[in-house]
Tab-separated table of C-alpha atoms in Angstrom:
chain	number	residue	atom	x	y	z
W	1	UNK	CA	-14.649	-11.165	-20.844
W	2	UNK	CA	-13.393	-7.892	-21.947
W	3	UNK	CA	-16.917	-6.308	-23.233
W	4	UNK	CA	-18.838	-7.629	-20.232
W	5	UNK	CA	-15.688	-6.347	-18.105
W	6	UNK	CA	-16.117	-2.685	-20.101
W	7	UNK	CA	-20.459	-2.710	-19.785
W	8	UNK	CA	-20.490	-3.912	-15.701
W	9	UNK	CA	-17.250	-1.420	-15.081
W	10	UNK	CA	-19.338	1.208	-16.585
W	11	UNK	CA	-22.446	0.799	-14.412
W	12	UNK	CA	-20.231	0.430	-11.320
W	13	UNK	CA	-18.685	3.926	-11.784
W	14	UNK	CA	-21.480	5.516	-12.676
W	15	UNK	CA	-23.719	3.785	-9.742
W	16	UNK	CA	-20.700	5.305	-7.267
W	17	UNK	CA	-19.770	8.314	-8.589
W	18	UNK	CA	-16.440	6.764	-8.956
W	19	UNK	CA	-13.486	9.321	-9.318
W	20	UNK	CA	-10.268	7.656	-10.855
W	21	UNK	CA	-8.705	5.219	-12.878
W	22	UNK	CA	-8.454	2.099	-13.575
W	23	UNK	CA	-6.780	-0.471	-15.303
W	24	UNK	CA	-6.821	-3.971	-16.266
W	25	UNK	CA	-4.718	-6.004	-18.120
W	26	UNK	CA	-3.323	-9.454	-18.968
W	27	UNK	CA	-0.606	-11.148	-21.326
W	28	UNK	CA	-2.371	-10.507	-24.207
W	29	UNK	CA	-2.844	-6.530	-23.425
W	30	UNK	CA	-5.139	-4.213	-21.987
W	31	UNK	CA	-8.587	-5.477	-21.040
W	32	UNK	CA	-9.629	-1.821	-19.505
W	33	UNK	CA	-8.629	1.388	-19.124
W	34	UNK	CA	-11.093	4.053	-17.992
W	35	UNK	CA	-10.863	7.255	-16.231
W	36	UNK	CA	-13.744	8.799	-14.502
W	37	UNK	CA	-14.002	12.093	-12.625
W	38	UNK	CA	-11.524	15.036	-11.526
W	39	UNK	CA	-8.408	15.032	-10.330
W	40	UNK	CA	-8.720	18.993	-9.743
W	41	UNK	CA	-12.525	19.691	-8.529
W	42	UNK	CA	-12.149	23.125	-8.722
W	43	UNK	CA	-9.965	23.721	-11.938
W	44	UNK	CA	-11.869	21.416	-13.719
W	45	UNK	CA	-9.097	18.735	-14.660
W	46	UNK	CA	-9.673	15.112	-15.256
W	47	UNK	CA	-8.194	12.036	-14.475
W	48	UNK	CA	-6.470	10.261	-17.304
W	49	UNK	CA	-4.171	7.484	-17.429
W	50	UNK	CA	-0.638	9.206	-15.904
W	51	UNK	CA	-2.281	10.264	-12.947
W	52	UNK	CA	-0.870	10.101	-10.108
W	53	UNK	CA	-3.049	9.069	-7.069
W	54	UNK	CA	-2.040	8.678	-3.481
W	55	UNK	CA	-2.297	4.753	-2.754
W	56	UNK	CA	-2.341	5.129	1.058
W	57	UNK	CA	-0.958	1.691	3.013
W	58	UNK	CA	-0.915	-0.190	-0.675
W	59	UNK	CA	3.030	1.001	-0.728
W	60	UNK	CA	3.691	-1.077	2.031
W	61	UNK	CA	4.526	-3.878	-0.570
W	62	UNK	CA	7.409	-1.158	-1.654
W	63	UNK	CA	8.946	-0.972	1.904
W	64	UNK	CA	8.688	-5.337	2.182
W	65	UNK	CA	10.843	-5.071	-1.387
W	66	UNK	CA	13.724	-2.733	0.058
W	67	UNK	CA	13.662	-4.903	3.559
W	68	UNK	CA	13.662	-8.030	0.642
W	69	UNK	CA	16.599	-6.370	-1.472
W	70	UNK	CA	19.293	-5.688	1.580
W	71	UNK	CA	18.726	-9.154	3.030
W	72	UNK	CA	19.472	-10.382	-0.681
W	73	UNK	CA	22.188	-8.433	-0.338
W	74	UNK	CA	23.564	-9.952	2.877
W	75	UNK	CA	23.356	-6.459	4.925
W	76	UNK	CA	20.000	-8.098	6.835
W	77	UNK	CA	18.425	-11.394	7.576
W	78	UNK	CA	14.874	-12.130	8.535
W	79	UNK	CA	15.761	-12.903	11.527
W	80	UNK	CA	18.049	-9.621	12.758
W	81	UNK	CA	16.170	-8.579	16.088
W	82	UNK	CA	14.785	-5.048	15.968
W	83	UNK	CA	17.368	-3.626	18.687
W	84	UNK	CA	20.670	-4.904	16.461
W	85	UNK	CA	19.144	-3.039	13.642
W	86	UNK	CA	18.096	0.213	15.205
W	87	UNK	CA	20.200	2.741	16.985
W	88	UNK	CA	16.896	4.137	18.530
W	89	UNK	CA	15.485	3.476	22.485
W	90	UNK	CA	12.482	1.448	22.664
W	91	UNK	CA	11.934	0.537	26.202
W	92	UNK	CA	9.155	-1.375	26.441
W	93	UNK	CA	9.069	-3.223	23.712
W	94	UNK	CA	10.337	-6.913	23.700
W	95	UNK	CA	14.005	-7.832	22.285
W	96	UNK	CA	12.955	-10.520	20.521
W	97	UNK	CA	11.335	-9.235	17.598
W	98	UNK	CA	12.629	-9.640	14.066
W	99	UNK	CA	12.361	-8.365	10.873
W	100	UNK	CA	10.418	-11.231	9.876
W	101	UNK	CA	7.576	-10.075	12.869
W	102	UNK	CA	7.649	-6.539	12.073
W	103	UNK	CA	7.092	-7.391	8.212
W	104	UNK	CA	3.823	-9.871	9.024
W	105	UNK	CA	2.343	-7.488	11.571
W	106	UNK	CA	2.632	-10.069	14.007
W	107	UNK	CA	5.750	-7.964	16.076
W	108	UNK	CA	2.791	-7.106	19.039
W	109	UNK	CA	4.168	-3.475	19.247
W	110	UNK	CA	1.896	-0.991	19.671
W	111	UNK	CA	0.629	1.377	16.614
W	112	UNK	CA	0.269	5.295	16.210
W	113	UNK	CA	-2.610	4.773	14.572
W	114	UNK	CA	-4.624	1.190	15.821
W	115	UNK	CA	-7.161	-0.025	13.324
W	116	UNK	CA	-8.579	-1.457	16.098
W	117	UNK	CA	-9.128	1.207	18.541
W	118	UNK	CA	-9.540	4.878	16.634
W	119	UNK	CA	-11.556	6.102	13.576
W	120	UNK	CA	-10.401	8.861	12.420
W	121	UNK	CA	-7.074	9.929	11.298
W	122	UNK	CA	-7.584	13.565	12.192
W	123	UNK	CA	-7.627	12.512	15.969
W	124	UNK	CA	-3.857	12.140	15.900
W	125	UNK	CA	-3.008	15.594	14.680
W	126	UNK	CA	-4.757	17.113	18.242
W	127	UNK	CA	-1.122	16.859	19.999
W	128	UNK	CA	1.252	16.319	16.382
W	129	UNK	CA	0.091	18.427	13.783
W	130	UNK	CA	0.764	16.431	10.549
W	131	UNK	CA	2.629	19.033	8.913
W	132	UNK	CA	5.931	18.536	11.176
W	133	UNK	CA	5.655	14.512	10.022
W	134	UNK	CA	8.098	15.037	6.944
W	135	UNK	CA	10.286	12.314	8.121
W	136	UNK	CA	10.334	8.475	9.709
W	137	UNK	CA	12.036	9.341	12.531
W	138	UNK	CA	9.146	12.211	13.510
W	139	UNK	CA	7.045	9.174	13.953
W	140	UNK	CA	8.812	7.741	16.993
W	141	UNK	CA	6.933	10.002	19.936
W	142	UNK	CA	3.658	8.739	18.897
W	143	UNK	CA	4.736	4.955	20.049
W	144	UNK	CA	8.442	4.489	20.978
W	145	UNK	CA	7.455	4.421	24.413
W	146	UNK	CA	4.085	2.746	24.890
W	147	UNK	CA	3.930	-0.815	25.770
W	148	UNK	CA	3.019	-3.975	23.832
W	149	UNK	CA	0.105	-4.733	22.669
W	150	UNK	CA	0.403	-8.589	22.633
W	151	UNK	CA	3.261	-11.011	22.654
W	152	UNK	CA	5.506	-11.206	20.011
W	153	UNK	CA	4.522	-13.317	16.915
W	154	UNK	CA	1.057	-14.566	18.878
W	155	UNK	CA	-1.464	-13.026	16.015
W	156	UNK	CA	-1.496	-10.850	13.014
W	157	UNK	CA	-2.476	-7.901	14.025
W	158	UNK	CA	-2.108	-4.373	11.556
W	159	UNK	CA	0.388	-2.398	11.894
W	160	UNK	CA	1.741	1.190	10.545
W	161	UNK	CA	3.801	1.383	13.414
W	162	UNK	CA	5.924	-1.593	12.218
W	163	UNK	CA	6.500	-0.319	9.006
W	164	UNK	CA	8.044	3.088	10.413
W	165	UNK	CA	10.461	0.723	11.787
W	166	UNK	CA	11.180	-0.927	8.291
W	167	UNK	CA	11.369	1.989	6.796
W	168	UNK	CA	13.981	3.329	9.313
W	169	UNK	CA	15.490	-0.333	9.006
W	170	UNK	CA	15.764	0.536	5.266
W	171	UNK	CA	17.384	4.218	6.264
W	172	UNK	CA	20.614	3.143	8.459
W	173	UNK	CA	21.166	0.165	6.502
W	174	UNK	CA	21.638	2.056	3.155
W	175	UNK	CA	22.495	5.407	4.315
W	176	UNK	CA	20.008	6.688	2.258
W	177	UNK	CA	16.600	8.622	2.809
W	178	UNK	CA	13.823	6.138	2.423
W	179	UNK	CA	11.650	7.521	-0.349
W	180	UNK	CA	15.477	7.780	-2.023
W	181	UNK	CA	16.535	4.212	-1.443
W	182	UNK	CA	12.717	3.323	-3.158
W	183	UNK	CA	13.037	5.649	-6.012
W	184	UNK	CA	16.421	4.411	-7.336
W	185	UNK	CA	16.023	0.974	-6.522
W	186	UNK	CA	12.319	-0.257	-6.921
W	187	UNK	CA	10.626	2.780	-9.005
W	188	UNK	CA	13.509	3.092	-11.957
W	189	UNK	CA	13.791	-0.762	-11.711
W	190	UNK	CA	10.353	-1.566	-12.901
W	191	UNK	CA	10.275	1.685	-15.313
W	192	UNK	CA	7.657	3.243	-12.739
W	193	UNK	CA	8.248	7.120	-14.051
W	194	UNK	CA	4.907	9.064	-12.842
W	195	UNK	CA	5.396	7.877	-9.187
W	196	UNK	CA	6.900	9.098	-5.860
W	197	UNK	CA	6.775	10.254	-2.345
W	198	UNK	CA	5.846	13.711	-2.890
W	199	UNK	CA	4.831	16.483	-0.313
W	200	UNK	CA	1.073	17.770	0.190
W	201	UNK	CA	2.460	21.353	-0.283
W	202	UNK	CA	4.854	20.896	-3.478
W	203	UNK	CA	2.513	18.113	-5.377
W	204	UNK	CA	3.780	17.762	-9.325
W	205	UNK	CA	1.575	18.177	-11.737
W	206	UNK	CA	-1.035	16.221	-13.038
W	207	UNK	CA	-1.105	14.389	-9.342
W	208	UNK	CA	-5.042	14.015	-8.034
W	209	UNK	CA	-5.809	15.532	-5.163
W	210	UNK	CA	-7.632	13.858	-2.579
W	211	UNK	CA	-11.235	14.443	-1.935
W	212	UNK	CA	-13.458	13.932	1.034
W	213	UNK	CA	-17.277	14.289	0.347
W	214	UNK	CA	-19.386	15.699	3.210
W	215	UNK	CA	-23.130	14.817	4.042
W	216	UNK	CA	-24.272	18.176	2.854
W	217	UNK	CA	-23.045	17.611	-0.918
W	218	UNK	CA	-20.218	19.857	0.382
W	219	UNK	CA	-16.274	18.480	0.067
W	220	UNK	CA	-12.734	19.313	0.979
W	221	UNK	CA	-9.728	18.288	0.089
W	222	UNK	CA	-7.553	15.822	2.679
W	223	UNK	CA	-4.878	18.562	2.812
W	224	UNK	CA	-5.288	18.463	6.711
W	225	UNK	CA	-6.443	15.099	7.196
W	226	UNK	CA	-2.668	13.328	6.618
W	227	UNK	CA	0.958	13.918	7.112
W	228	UNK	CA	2.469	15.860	4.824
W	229	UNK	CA	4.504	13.176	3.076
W	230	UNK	CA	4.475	9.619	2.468
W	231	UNK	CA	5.855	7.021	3.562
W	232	UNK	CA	7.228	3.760	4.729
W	233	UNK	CA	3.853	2.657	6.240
W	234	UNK	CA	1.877	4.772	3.434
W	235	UNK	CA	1.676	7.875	1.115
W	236	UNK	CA	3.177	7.420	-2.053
W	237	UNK	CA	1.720	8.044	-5.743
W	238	UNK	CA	1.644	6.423	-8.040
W	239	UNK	CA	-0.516	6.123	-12.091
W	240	UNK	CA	-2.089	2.597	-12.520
W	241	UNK	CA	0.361	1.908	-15.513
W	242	UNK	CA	3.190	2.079	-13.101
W	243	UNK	CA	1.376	0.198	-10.482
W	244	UNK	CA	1.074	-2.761	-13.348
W	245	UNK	CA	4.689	-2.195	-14.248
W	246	UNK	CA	5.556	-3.208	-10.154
W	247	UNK	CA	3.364	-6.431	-10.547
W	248	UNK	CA	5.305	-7.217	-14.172
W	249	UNK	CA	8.257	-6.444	-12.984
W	250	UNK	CA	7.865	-8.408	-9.478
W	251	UNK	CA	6.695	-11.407	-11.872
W	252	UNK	CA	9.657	-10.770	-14.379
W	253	UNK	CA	12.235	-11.131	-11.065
W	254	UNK	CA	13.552	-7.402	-12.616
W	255	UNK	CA	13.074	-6.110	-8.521
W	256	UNK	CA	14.144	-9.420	-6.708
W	257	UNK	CA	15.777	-12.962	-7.303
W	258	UNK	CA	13.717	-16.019	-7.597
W	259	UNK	CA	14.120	-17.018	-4.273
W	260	UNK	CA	13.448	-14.022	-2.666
W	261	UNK	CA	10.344	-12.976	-5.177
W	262	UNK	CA	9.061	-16.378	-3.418
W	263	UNK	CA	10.120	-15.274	-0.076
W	264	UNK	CA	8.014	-11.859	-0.507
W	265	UNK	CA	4.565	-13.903	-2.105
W	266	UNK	CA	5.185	-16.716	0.861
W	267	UNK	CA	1.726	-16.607	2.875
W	268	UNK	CA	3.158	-16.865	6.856
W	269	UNK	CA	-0.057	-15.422	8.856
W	270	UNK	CA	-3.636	-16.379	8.772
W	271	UNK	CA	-5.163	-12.896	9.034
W	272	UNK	CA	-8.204	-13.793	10.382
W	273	UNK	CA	-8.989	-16.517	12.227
W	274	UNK	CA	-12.525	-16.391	10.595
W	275	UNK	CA	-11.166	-16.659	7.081
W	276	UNK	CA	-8.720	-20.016	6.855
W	277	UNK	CA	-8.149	-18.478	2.920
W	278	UNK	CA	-6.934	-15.577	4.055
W	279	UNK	CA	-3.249	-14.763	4.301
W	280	UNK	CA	-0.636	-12.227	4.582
W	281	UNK	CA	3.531	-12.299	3.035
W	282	UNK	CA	5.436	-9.498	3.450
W	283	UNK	CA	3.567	-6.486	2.302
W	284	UNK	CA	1.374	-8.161	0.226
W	285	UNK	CA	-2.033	-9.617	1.625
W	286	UNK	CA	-2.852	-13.188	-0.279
W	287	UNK	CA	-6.112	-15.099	-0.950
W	288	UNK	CA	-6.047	-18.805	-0.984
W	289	UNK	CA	-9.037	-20.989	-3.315
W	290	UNK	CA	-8.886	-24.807	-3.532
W	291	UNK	CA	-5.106	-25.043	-1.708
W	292	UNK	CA	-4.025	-22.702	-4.628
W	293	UNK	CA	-2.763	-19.097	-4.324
W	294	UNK	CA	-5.628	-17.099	-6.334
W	295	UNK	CA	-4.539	-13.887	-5.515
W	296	UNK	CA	-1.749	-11.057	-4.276
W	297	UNK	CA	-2.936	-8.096	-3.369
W	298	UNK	CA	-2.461	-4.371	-1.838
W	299	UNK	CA	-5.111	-1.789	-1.126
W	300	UNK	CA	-4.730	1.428	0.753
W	301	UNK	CA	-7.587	3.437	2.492
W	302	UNK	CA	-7.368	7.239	3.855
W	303	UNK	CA	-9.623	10.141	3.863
W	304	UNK	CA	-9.861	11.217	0.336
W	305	UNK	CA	-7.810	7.940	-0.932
W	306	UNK	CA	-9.414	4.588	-1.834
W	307	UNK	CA	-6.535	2.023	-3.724
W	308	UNK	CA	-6.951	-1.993	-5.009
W	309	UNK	CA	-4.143	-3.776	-6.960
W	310	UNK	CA	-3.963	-7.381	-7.503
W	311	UNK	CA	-2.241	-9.973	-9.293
W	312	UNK	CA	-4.238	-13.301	-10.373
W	313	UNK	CA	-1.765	-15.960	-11.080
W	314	UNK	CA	-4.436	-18.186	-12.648
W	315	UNK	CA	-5.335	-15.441	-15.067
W	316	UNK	CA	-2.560	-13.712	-15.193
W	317	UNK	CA	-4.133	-10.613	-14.838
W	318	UNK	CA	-2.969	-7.253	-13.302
W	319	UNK	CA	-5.861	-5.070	-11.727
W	320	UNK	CA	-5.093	-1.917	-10.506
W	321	UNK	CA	-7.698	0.829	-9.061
W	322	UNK	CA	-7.002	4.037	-7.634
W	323	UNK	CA	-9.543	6.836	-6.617
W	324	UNK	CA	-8.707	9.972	-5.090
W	325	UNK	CA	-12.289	9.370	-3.048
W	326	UNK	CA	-12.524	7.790	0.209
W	327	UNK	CA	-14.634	4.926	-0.939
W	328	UNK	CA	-15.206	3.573	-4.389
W	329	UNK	CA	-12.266	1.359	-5.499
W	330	UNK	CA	-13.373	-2.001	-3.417
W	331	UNK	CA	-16.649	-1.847	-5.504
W	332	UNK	CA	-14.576	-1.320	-8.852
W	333	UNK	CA	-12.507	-4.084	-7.511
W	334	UNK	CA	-15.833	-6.213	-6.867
W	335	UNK	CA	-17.245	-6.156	-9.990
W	336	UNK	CA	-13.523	-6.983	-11.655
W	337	UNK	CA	-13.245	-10.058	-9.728
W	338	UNK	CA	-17.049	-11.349	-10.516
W	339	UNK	CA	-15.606	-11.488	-14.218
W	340	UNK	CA	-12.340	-13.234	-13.767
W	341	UNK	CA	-14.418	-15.830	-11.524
W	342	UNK	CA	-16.691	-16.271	-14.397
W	343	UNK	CA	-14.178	-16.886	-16.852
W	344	UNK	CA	-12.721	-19.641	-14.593
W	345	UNK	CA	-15.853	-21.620	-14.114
């Protein structure tokens, strides 16, 4: 598996002009690790193994661990409706939605950014210019008081909006900032010492920047095209070692219990009515084969960021693929899965 892994990854990135990093590993060690491309266009710098790339919505799976921890912790349930949680006026939206809702997408509340309805990211920064969105709570005019979208808990339906709330959730239940409360208890946990929430204007070094490629073989960078920091619904970096330390040290119980590991990796939503296999947890999105989970797995897309991680229980295998390009990962990704279905058949 390994050479054919090495020879098809090879034609992939060089068919796509792939820009990143990837790795690939199982319990016997490292199947692949490859770095193509800059992270710094115009200083020349590479992209090597302690990278750190943006991962986009793949962090979302960090915010579903804090929400995981306090209720472990007996500070939240699942079931604690939004409004007992939150000291924050939302007047239209329905007082019977849960933690539980707002984790699984399925709360109905309307988003700042709907998948469904806009394109383009820069639209939203006509009216909120994205460098004043340094915090959650800057988040709240863009959708506090709009009105549902759908009835709570009748369909998945994707939501950043949601996971402002979680993060806030995360915020007054701790007393601590968000990106704080993930740092010291999810990123030292699992050993994960190249990653953050950092700011587009103070980036550490050796962090990619992201890169948006223009029809005329002209690109820019995505310094205007996001807010200025991560994070509950998106925006954090991370290197793909650290990424594989989160999956070990989900698997190893090092973040959460037993129980509530399970309670994260439980599939509660079909996410498309057109795809029975397809599922979603909390955080985590989950493909079903043969009644058997065959995979966990995040993935994050903004201008100038393309992200895939998964975990193959079968296998065993950590995949993790991170390109500071707006497209290129999924077909990394692609060509990774072809070989781990081979080497089941």
């Amino acid at each position: 598996m390994e050479k054919n892994l090495n020879n098809h990854m090879k034609d992939a990135m060089e068919k796509n002009d792939f820009s990143g990093t990837v790795l690939v590993n199982d319990n016997k060690g490292t199947l692949v690790e490859k770095s193509y491309g800059y992270a710094n266009r115009s200083e020349q710098l590479e992209n090597n193994m302690t990278t750190r790339f943006g991962i986009a919505s793949g962090c979302k799976l960090f915010t579903a661990i804090a929400i995981c921890q306090l209720v472990e912790e007996g500070k939240l349930s699942f079931e604690t409706k939004l409004q007992d949680c939150l000291s924050y006026d939302f007047p239209h939206f329905d007082r019977n939605i849960t933690i539980h809702h707002l984790l699984t997408h399925s709360a109905g509340i309307p988003d700042y950014f709907d998948e469904e309805l806009m394109d383009d990211f820069e639209e939203l920064w006509i009216k909120t210019p994205m460098y004043l969105l340094r915090s959650l709570d800057a988040f709240l005019p863009l959708f506090q008081n709009q009105t549902m979208k759908f009835k709570v808990g009748e369909r998945f339906h994707y939501n950043n909006a949601g996971y402002i709330l979680l993060g806030l959730i995360v915020e007054q239940t701790s007393k601590l900032a968000f990106t704080e409360y993930v740092e010291e208890y999810i990123f030292k946990k699992a050993g994960m010492k190249h990653s953050g929430y950092f700011e587009f204007d103070s980036l550490p070094p050796n962090t990619a920047l992201g890169y948006i490629d223009l029809p005329d073989g002209a690109w820019k960078t995505n310094l205007y095209s996001l807010p200025v920091k991560g994070g509950s619904d998106g925006g954090a970096y991370v290197s793909v070692l650290d990424m594989a330390r989160l999956w070990d040290a989900l698997k190893n119980e090092d973040l959460l219990s037993e129980e509530y590991t399970t309670k994260l990796l439980t599939p509660y939503i079909q996410t498309n009515p057109n795809y029975p296999n397809k599922f979603y947890g909390y955080g985590v999105w989950i493909e079903k084969r043969d009644e058997e989970v065959w995979k966990y797995h995040i993935m994050g897309y903004d201008p100038g960021v393309s992200f895939h991680s998964a975990y193959y229980p079968k296998n065993a295998i950590n995949t993790v693929v991170c390109s500071n390009k707006s497209e290129g990962a999924y077909d990394i990704m692609r060509v990774i899965e072809e070989e781990i279905v081979v080497e089941n058949e």
